[in-house]
mmCIF file of C-alpha atoms in Angstrom:
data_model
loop_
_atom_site.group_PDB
_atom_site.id
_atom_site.type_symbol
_atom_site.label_atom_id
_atom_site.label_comp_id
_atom_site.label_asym_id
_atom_site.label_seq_id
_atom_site.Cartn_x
_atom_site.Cartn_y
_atom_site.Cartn_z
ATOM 1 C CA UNK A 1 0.000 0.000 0.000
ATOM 2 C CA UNK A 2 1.343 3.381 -0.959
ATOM 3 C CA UNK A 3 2.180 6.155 1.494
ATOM 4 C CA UNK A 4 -0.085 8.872 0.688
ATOM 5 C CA UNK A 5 0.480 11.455 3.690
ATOM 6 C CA UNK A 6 1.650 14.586 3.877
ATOM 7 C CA UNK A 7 3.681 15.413 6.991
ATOM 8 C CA UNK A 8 3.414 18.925 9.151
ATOM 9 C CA UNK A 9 6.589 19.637 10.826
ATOM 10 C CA UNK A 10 6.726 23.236 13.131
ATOM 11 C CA UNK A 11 9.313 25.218 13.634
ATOM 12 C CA UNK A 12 9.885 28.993 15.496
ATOM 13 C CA UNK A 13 12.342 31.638 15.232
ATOM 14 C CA UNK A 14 13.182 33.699 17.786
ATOM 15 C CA UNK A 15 15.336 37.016 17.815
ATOM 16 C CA UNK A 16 17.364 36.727 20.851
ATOM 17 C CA UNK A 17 18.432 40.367 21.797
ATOM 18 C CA UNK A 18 18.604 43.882 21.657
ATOM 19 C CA UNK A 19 17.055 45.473 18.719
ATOM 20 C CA UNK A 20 19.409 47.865 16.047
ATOM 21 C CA UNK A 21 20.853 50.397 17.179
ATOM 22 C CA UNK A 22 23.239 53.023 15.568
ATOM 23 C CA UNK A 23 26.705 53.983 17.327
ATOM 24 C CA UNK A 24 27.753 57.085 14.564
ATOM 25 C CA UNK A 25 27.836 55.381 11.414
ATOM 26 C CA UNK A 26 27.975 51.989 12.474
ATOM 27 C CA UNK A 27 25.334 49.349 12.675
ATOM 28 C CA UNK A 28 25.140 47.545 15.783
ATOM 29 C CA UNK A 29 23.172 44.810 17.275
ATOM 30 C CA UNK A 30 23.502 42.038 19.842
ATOM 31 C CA UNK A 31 22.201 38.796 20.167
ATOM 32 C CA UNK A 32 20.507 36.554 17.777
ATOM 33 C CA UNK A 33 18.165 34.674 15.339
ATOM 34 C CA UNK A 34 17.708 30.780 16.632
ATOM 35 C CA UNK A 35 15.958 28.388 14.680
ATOM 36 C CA UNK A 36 14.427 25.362 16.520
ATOM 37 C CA UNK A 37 12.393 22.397 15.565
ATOM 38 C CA UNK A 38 9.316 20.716 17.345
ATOM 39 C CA UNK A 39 9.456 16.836 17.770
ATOM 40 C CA UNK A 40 5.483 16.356 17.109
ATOM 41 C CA UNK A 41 4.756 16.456 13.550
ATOM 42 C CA UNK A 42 1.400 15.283 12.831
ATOM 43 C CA UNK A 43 0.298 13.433 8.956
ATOM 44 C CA UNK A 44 -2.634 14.273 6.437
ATOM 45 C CA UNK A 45 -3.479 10.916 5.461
ATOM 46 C CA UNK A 46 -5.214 10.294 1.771
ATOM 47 C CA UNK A 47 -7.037 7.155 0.718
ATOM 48 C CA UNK A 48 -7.164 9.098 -2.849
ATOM 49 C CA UNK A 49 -4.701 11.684 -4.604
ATOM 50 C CA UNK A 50 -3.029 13.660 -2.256
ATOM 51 C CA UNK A 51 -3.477 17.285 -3.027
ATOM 52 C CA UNK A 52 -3.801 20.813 -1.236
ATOM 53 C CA UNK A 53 -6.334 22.007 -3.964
ATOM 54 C CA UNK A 54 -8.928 23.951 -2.566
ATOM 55 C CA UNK A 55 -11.072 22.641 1.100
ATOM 56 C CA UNK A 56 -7.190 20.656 2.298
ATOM 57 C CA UNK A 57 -8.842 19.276 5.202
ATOM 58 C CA UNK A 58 -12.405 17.875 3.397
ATOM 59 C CA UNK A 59 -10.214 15.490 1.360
ATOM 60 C CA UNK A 60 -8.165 14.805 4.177
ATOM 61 C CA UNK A 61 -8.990 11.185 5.528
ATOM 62 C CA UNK A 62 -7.495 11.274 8.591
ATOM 63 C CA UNK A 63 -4.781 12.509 10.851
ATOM 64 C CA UNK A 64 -1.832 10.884 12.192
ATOM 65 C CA UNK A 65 0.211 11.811 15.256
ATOM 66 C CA UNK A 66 3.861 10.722 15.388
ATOM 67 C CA UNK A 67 3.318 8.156 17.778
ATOM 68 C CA UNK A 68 0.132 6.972 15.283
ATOM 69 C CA UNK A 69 2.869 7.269 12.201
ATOM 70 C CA UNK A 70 5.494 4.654 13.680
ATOM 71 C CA UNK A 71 2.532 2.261 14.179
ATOM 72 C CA UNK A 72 1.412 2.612 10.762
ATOM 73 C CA UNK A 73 5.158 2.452 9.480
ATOM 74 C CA UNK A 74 6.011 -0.534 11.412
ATOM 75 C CA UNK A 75 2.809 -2.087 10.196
ATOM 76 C CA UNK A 76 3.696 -1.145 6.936
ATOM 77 C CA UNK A 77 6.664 -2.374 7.295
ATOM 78 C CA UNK A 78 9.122 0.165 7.273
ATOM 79 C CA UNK A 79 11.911 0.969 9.665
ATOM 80 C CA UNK A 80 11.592 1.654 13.344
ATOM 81 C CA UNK A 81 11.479 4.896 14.835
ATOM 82 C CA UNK A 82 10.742 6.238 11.468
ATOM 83 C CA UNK A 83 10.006 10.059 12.929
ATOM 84 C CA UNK A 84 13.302 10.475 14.735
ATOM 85 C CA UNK A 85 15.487 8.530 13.073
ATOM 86 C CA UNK A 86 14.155 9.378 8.772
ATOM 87 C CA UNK A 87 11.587 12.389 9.443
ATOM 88 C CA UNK A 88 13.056 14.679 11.723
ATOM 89 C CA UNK A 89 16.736 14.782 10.781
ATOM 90 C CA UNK A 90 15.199 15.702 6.828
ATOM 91 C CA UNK A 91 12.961 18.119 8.952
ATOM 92 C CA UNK A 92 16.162 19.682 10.700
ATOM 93 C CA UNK A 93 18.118 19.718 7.362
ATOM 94 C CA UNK A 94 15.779 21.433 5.122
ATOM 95 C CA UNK A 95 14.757 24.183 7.812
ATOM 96 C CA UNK A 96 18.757 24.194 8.188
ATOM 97 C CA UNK A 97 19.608 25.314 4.924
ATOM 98 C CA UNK A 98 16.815 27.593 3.964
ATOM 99 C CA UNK A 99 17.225 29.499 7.437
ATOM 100 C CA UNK A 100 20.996 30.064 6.102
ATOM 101 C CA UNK A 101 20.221 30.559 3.121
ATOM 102 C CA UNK A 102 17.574 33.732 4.200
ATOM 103 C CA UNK A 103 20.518 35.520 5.788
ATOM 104 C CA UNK A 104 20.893 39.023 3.999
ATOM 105 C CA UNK A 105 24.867 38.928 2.411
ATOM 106 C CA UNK A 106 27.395 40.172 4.880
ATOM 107 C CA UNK A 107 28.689 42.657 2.549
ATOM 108 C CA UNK A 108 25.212 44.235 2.217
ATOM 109 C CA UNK A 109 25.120 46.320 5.446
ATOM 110 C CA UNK A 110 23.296 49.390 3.573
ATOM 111 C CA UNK A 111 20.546 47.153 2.556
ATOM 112 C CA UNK A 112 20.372 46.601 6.466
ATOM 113 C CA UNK A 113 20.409 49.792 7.150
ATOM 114 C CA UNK A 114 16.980 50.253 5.697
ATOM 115 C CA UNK A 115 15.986 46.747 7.095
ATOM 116 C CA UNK A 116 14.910 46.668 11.001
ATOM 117 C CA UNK A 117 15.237 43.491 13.718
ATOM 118 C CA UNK A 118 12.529 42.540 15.734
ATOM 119 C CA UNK A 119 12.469 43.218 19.198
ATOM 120 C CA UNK A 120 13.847 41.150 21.525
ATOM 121 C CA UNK A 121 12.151 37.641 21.951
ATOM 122 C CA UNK A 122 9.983 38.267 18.754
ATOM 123 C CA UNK A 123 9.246 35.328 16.953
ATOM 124 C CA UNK A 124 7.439 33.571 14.217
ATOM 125 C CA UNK A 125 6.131 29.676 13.919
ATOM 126 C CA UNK A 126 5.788 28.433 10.695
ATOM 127 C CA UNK A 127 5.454 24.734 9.539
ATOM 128 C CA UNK A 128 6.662 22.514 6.585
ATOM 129 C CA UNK A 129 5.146 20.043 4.900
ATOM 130 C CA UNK A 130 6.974 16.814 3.717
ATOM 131 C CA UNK A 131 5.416 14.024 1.402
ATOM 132 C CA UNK A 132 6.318 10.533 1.831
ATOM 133 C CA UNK A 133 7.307 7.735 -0.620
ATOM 134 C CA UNK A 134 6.511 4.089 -0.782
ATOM 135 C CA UNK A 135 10.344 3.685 0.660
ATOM 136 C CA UNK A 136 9.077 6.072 3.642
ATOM 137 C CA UNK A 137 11.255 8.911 2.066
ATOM 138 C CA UNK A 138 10.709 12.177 2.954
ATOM 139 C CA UNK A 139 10.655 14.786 0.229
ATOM 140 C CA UNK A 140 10.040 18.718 1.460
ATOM 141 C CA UNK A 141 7.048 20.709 -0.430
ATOM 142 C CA UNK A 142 7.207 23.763 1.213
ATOM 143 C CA UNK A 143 7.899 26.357 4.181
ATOM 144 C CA UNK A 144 4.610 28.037 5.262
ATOM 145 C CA UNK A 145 3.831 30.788 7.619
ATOM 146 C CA UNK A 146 -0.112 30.144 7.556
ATOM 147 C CA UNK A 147 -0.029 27.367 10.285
ATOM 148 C CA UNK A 148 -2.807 24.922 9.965
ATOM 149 C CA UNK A 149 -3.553 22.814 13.219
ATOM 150 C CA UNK A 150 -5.015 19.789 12.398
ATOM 151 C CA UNK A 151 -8.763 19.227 13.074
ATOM 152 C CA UNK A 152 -9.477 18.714 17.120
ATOM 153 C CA UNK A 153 -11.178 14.915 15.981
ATOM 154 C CA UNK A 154 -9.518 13.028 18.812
ATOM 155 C CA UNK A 155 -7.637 13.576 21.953
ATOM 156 C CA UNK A 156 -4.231 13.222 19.965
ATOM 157 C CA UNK A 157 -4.493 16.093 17.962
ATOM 158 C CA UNK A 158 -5.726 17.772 20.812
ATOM 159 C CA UNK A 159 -3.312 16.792 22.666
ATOM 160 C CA UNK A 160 -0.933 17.715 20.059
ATOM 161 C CA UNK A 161 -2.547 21.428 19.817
ATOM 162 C CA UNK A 162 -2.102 21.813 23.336
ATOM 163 C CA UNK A 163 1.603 20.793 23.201
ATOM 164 C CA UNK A 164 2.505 22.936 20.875
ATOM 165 C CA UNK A 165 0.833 26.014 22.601
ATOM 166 C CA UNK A 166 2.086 25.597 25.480
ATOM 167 C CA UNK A 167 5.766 24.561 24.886
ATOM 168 C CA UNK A 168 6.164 27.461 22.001
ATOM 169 C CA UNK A 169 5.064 30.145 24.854
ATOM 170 C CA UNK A 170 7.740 28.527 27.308
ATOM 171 C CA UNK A 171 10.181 28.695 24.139
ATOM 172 C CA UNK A 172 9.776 32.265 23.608
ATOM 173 C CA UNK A 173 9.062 33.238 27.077
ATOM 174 C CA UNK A 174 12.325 31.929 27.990
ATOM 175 C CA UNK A 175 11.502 30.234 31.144
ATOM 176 C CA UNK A 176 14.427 27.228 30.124
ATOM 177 C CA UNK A 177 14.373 24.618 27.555
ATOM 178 C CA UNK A 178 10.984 23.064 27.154
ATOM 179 C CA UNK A 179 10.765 19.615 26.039
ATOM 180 C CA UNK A 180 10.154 18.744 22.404
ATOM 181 C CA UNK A 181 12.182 21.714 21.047
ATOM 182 C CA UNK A 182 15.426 21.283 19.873
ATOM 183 C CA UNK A 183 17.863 24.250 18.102
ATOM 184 C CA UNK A 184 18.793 23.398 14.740
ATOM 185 C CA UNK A 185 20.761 26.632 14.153
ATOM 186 C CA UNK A 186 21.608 29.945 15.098
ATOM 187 C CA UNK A 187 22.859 33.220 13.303
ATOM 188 C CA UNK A 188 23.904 36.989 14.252
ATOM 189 C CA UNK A 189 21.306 39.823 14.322
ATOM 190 C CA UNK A 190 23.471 41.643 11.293
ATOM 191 C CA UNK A 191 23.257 41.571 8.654
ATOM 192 C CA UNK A 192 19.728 40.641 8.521
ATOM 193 C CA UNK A 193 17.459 40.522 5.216
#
């Protein structure tokens, strides 16, 4: 039986610092952008086609928690741990290089001049989604910033929901290291895009 899901995988940046500030000519800021990743992805799982064409969630069949996609991996008999050990080190990767590769070029300080930095403990959460082959291979779609919980059908996505919530306002609060976040990378203030 093929794969047909489409995996949601969450993520948050958070500027760790002092905003820009100007010392004559010189552009100065302290601190931080750090990228982390969230160890709950959840799945859209199709019977059909999958596709994100119009009403996403009406031709959704169900939703899958990560604990719920190692069962159905191991039943399908793929390899164990499948969302630590497959999903979530292509999850780091990809969010990895496209956070690097968003970095404004270090010889471009006039164009961040007329940039700004977000205040201090600003952030954004944003989510990708990764489809999965028949050799439970995950293949990035895309990066979005319009996060989509799934549907609160069960007490594992709400569960999930909750999670997220909660742990994300720890995150950025910056009350420790909540669990199920883990940095994937890190990069100066300056120059930023």
């Amino acid at each position: 039986t093929p794969c047909r899901w489409v995996v949601r995988v969450y993520y948050v940046v958070i500027h760790r610092g002092a905003s820009m500030c100007y010392a004559g000519d010189d552009l100065r800021a302290d601190g931080s952008y750090d990228l982390y990743i969230f160890d709950r992805p959840h799945a859209h799982v199709y019977q059909k086609v999958v596709s994100d064409h119009e009403l996403a969630y009406s031709k959704v069949d169900s939703h899958r928690s990560a604990a719920q996609m190692e069962e159905a991996v191991a039943k399908m008999g793929g390899p164990p741990d499948w969302v630590q050990t497959k999903l979530m080190p292509v999850a780091a990767e990809s969010a990895k290089v496209a956070f690097a590769a968003s970095q404004a070029d270090p010889g471009d300080l006039e164009g961040a001049r007329i940039s700004f930095l977000e205040a201090k403990d600003a952030y954004i959460l944003f989510a990708a989604d990764f489809m999965v082959d028949d050799q439970f291979r995950p293949f990035l779609l895309e990066f979005s910033s319009a996060v989509e919980m799934p549907p609160d059908e069960d007490a594992n996505t709400r569960e999930q929901t909750d999670l997220l919530a909660w742990t994300v306002a720890e995150l950025v609060g910056g009350s420790g290291n909540p669990p199920h976040w883990s940095k994937v990378s890190s990069r100066p203030s300056l120059p930023h895009p």
